[in-house]
CSV table of C-alpha atoms in Angstrom, one decimal:
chain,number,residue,atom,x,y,z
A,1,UNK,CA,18.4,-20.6,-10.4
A,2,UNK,CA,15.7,-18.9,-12.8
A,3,UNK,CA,16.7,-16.5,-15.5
A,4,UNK,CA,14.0,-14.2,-15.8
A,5,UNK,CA,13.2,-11.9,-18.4
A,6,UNK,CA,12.1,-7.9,-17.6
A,7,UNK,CA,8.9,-7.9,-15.7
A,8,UNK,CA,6.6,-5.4,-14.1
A,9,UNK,CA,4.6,-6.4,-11.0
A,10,UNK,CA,2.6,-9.8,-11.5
A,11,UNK,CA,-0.3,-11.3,-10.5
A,12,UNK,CA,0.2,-14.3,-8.2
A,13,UNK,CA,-1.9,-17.3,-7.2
A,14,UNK,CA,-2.8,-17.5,-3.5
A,15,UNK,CA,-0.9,-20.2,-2.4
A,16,UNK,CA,-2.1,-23.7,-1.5
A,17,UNK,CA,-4.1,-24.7,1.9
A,18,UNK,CA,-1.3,-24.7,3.9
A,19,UNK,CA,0.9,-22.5,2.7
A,20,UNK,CA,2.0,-18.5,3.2
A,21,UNK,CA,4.4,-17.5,0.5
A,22,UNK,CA,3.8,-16.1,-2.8
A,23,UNK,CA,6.5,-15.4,-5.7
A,24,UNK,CA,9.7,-16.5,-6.6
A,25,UNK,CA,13.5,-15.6,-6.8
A,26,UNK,CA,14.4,-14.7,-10.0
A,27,UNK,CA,18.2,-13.4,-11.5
A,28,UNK,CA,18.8,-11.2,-14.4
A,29,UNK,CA,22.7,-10.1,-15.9
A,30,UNK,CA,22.9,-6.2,-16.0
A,31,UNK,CA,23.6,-4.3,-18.9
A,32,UNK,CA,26.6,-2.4,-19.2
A,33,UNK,CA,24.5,0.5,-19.3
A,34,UNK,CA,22.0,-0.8,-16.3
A,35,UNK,CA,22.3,0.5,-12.5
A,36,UNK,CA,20.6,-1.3,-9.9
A,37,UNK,CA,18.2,1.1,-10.0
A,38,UNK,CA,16.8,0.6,-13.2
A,39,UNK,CA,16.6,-2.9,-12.8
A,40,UNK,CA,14.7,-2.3,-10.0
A,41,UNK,CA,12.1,-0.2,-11.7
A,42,UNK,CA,12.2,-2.4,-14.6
A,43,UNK,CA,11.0,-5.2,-12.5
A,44,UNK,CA,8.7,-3.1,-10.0
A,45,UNK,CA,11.2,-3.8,-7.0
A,46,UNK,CA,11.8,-1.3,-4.6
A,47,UNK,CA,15.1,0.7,-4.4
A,48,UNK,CA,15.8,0.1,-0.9
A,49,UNK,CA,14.7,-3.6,-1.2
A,50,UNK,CA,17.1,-4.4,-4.4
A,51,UNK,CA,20.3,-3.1,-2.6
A,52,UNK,CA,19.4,-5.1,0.1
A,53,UNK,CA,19.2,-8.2,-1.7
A,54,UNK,CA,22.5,-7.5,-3.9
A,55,UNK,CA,24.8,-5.9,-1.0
A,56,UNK,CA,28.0,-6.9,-2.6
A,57,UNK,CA,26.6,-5.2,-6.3
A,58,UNK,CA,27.4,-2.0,-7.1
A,59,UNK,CA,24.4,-0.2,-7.1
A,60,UNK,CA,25.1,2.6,-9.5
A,61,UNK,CA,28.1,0.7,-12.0
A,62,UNK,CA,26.9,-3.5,-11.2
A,63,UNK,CA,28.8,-4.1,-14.3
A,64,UNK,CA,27.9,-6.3,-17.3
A,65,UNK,CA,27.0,-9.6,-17.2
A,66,UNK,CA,26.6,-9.2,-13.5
A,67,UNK,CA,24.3,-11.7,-12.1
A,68,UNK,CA,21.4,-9.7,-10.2
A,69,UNK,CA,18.9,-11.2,-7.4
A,70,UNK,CA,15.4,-10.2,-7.9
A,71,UNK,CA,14.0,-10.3,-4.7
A,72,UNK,CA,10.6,-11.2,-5.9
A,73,UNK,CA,9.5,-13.8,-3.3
A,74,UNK,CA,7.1,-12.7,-0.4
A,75,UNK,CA,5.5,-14.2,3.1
A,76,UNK,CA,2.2,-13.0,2.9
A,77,UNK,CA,1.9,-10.8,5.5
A,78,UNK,CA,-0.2,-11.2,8.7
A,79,UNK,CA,-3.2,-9.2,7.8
A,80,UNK,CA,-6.8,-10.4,6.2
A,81,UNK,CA,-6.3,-11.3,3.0
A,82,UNK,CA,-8.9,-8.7,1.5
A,83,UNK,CA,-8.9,-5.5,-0.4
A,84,UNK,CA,-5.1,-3.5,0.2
A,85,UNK,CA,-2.6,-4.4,2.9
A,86,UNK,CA,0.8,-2.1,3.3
A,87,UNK,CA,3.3,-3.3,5.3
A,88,UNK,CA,5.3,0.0,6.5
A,89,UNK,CA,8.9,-1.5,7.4
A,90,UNK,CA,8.7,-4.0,4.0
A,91,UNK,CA,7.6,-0.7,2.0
A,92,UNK,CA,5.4,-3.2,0.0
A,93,UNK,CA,1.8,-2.6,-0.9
A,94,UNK,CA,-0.3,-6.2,-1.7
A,95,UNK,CA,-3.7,-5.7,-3.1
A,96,UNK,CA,-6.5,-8.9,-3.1
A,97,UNK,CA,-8.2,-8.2,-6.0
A,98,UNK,CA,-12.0,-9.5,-5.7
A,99,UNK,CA,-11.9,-10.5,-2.3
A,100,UNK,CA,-14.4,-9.9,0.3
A,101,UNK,CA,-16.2,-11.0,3.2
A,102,UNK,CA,-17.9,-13.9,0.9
A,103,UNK,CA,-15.5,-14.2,-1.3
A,104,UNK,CA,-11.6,-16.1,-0.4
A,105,UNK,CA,-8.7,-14.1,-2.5
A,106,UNK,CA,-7.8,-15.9,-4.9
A,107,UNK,CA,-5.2,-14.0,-6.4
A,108,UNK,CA,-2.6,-10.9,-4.7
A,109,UNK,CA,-0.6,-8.3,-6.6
A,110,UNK,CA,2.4,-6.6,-4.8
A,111,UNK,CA,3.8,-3.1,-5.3
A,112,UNK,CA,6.9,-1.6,-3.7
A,113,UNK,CA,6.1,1.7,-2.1
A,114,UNK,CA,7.8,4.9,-0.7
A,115,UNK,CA,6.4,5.8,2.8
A,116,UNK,CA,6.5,8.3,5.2
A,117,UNK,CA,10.2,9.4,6.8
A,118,UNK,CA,11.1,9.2,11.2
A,119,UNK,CA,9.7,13.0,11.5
A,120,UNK,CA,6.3,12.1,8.8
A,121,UNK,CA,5.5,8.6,9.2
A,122,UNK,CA,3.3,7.0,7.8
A,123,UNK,CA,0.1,6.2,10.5
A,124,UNK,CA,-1.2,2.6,11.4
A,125,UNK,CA,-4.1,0.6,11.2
A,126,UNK,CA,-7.4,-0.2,9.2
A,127,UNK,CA,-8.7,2.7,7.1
A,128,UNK,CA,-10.7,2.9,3.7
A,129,UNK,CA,-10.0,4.0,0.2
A,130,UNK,CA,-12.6,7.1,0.2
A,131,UNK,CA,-12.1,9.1,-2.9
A,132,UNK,CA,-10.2,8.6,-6.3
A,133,UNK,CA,-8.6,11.6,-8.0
A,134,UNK,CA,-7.6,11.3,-11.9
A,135,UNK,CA,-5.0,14.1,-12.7
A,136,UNK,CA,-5.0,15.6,-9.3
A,137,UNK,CA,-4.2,19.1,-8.1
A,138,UNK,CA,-1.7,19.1,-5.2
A,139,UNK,CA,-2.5,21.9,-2.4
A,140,UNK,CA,0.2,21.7,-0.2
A,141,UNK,CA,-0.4,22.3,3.4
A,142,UNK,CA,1.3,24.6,5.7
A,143,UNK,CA,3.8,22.1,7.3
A,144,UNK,CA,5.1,21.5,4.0
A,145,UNK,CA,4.7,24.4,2.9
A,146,UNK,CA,7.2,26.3,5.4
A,147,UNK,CA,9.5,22.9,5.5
A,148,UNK,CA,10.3,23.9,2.0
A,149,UNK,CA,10.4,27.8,2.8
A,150,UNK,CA,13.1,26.7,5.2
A,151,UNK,CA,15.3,25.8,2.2
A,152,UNK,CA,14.6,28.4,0.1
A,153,UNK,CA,11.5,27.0,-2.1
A,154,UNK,CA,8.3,29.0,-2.2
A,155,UNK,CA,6.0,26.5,-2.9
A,156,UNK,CA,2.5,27.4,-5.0
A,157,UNK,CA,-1.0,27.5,-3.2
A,158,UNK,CA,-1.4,24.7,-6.1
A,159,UNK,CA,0.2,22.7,-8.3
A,160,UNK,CA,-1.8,21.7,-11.3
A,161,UNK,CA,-2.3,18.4,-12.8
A,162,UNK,CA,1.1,17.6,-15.1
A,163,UNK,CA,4.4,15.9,-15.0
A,164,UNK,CA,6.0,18.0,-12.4
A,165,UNK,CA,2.7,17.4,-9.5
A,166,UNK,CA,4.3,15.6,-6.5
A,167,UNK,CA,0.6,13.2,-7.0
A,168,UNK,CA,1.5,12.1,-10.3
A,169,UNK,CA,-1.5,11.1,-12.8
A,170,UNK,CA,-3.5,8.7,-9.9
A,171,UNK,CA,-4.6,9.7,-5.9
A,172,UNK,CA,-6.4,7.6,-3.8
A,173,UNK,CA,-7.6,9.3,-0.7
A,174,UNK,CA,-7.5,7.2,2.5
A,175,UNK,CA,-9.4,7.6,5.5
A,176,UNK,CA,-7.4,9.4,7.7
A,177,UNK,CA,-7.2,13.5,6.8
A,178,UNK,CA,-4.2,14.3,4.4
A,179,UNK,CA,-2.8,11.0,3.6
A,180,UNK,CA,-3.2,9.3,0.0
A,181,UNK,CA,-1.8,6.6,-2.3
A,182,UNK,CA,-0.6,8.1,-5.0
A,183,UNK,CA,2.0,8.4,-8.2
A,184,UNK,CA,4.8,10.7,-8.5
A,185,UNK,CA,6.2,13.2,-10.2
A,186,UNK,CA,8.7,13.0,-12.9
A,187,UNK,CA,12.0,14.1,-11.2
A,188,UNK,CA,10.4,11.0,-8.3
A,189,UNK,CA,9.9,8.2,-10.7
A,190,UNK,CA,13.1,6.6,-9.5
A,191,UNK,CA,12.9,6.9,-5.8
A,192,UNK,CA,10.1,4.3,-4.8
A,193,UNK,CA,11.0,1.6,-2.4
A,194,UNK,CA,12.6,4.1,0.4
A,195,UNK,CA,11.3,6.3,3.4
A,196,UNK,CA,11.4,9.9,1.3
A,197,UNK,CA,7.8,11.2,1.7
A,198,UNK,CA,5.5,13.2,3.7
A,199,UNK,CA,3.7,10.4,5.0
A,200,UNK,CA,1.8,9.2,1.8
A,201,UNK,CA,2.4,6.3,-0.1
A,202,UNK,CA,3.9,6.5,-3.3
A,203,UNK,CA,4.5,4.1,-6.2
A,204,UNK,CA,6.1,3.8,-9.3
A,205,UNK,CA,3.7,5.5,-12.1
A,206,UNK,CA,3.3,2.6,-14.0
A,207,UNK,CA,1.8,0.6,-11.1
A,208,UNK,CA,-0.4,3.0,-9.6
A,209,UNK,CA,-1.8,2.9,-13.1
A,210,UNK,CA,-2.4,-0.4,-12.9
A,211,UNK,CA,-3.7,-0.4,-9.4
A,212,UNK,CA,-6.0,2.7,-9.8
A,213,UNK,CA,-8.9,1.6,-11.9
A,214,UNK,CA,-8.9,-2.0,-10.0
A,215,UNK,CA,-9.3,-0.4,-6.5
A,216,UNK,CA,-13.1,0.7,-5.9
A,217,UNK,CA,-14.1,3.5,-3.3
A,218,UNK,CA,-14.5,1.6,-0.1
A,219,UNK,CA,-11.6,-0.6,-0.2
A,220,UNK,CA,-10.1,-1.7,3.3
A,221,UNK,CA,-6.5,-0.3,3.7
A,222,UNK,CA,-4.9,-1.9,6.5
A,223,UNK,CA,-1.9,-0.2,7.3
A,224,UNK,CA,0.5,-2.8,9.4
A,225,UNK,CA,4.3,-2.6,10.8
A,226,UNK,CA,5.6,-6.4,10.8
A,227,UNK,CA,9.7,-6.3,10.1
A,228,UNK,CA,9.7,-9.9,10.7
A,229,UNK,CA,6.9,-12.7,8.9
A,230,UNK,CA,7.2,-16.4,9.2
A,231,UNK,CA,5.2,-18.3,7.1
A,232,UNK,CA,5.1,-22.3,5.6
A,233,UNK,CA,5.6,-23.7,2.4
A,234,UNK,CA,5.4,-27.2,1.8
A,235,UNK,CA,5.9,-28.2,5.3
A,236,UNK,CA,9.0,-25.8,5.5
A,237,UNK,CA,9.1,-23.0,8.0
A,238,UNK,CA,10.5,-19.5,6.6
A,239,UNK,CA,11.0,-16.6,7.9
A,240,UNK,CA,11.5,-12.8,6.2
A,241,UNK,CA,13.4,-10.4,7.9
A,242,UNK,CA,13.5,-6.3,6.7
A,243,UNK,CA,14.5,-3.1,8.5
A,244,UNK,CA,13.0,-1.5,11.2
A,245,UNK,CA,11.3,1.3,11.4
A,246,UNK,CA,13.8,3.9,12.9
A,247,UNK,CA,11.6,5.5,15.6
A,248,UNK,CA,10.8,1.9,17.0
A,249,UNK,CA,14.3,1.7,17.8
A,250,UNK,CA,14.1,-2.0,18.1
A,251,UNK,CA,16.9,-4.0,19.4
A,252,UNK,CA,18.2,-6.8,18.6
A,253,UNK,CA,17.2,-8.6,21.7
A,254,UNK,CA,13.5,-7.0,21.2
A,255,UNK,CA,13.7,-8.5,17.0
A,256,UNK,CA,14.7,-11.9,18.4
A,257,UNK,CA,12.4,-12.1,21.1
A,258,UNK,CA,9.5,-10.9,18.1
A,259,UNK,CA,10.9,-13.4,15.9
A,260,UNK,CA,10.4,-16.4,18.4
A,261,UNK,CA,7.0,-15.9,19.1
A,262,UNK,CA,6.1,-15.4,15.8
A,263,UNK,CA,7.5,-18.8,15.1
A,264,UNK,CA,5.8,-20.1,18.7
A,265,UNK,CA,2.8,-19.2,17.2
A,266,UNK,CA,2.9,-20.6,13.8
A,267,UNK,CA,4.5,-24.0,15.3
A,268,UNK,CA,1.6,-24.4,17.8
A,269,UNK,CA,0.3,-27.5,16.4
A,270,UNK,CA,3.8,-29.2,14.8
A,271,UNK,CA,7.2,-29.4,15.8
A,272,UNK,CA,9.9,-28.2,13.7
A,273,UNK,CA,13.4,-28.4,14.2
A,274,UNK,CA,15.1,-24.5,13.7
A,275,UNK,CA,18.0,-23.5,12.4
A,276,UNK,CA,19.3,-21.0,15.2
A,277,UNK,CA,22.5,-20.1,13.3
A,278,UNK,CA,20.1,-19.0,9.8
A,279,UNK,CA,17.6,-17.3,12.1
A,280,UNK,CA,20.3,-15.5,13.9
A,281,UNK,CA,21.3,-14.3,11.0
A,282,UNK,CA,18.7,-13.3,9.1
A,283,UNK,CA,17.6,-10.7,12.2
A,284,UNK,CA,21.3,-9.1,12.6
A,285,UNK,CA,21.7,-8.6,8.6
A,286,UNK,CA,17.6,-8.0,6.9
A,287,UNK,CA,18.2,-9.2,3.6
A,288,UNK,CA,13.8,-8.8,2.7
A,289,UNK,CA,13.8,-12.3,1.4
A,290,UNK,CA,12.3,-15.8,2.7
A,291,UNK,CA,14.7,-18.5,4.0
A,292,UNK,CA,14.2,-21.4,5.5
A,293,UNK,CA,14.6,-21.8,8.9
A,294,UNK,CA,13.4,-25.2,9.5
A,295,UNK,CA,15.9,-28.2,9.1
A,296,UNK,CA,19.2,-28.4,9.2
A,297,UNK,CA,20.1,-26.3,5.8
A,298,UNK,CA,20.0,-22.8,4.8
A,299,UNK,CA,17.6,-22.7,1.9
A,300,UNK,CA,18.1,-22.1,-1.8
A,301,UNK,CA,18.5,-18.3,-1.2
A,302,UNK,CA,21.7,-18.7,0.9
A,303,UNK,CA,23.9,-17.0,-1.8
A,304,UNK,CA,22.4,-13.5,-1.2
A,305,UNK,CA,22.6,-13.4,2.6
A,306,UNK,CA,25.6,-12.4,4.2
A,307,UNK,CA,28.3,-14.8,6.0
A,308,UNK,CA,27.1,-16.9,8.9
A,309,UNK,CA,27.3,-15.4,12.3
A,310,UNK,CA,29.2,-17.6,14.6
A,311,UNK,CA,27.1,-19.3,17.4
A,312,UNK,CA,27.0,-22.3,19.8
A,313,UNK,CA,23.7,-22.7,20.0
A,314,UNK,CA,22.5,-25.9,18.7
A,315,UNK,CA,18.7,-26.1,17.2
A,316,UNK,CA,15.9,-25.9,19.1
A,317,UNK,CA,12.5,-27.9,18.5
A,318,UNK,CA,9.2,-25.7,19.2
């Protein structure tokens, strides 16, 4: 188990020939005054993501000295390993800084998101990074503008640059009319990592600064929805599990059936015993983090998953 200290988002090696994950779990003890929240944010985790993770904690009173999971180990997901990849369901943005046709990433930085909610989701596949905005005006449009009318808000023709504009300080257009990655807005800065906006992706200030000035106009954004990634690491098969998308409406029997190809495919020149019973499980209760599905264990990361499902199946070798 690694105590970690406080950390904002991180650059990470590539892994090794081989290999597909990135990161590492991590625990810190809450404060007395700390909500699950704030350690989130502290640590540039999602909010969705961190309750997930910690689903017996409390996640507005943890309680002090109460041992947190960071959920800060990732299978990269299947995508090309070049300028920014967002995975929709994961609400998790990775960027490849310095990568390119020529030139193998070498390193990835991950960001948890906000996307798009059921009625404004957020669209799929490959687009560009076409403009970048510094302290950007927000014109809303007419769909937003008489959602909010409905409720009794008159919103503004447009809202200038400052602490209360729904862009925040950094906007980077994409490709496809009216959607943008951008910051938010003071009374927003706690709500990253769940499916709250109008189809944009938003990220905590402090990492869209970050982000802003690395990403050049022309970046690749590929836009994918993958709830299930199996990856290797040293030799081990793993597999990360996170909610559905809830206009995909995808069944169990559907997430299984997605989940066994995946593995098909990645076991298509090896065999590898699975663990039915950890796979199983993983895909009824998304916990967002890598385990091990190969073998006849549940990996390291057991703790934070929730009891085994009963089965009779014994493992299978693909």
């Amino acid at each position: 188990m690694i105590l970690a200290p406080l950390a904002q988002a991180e650059t990470l090696s590539m892994p090794a020939p081989g290999n597909e994950l990135i990161g590492e779990i991590r625990y810190v003890r809450a404060k007395y005054e700390d909500t699950l929240i704030d350690i989130a944010r502290e640590n540039s985790i999602g909010q969705d993501e961190m309750v997930m993770a910690n689903p017996k904690v409390d996640r507005w009173l943890p309680g002090r000295d109460t041992l947190v999971l960071l959920p800060r180990q990732y299978i990269l997901p299947a995508a090309p390993h070049s300028g920014i990849v967002v995975n929709i369901p994961e609400m998790r943005l990775y960027f490849y800084p310095n990568a390119g046709p020529n030139q193998p990433a070498s390193e990835v930085v991950t960001y948890p998101i906000s996307v798009g909610r059921m009625d404004w989701h957020t669209p799929l596949g490959t687009t560009k990074v076409v403009s970048k905005i510094k302290d950007p005006a927000w014109r809303p449009p007419k769909s937003i503008k008489a959602e909010h009318a409905r409720d009794g808000e008159i919103l503004p023709d447009v809202v200038p640059p400052g602490p209360n504009n729904p862009l925040g300080q950094y906007a980077m257009k994409l490709g496809v009319p009216g959607y943008l990655i951008h910051g938010v807005d003071v009374d927003k800065s706690y709500g990253i990592g769940m499916r709250v906006t109008h189809g944009c992706i938003r990220m905590y200030p402090e990492d869209v600064s970050k982000l802003f000035p690395e990403v050049s106009v022309g970046t690749p954004v590929h836009l994918v929805n993958q709830p299930v990634k199996v990856g290797w690491l040293n030799n081990e098969l793993y597999m990360e599990v996170s909610q559905s998308l809830d206009e995909d409406a995808i069944s169990y029997d559907t997430l299984y059936r997605t989940a066994m190809a995946l593995i098909a495919q990645k076991t298509a020149d090896r065999k590898v015993v699975l663990n039915m019973q950890v796979i199983q499980q993983a895909l009824h209760k998304p916990s967002g983090i890598p385990v091990q599905i190969s073998g006849n264990a549940a990996n390291a990361n057991a703790p934070a998953l929730p009891p085994k499902l009963p089965t009779n199946q014994s493992p299978e070798v693909f």
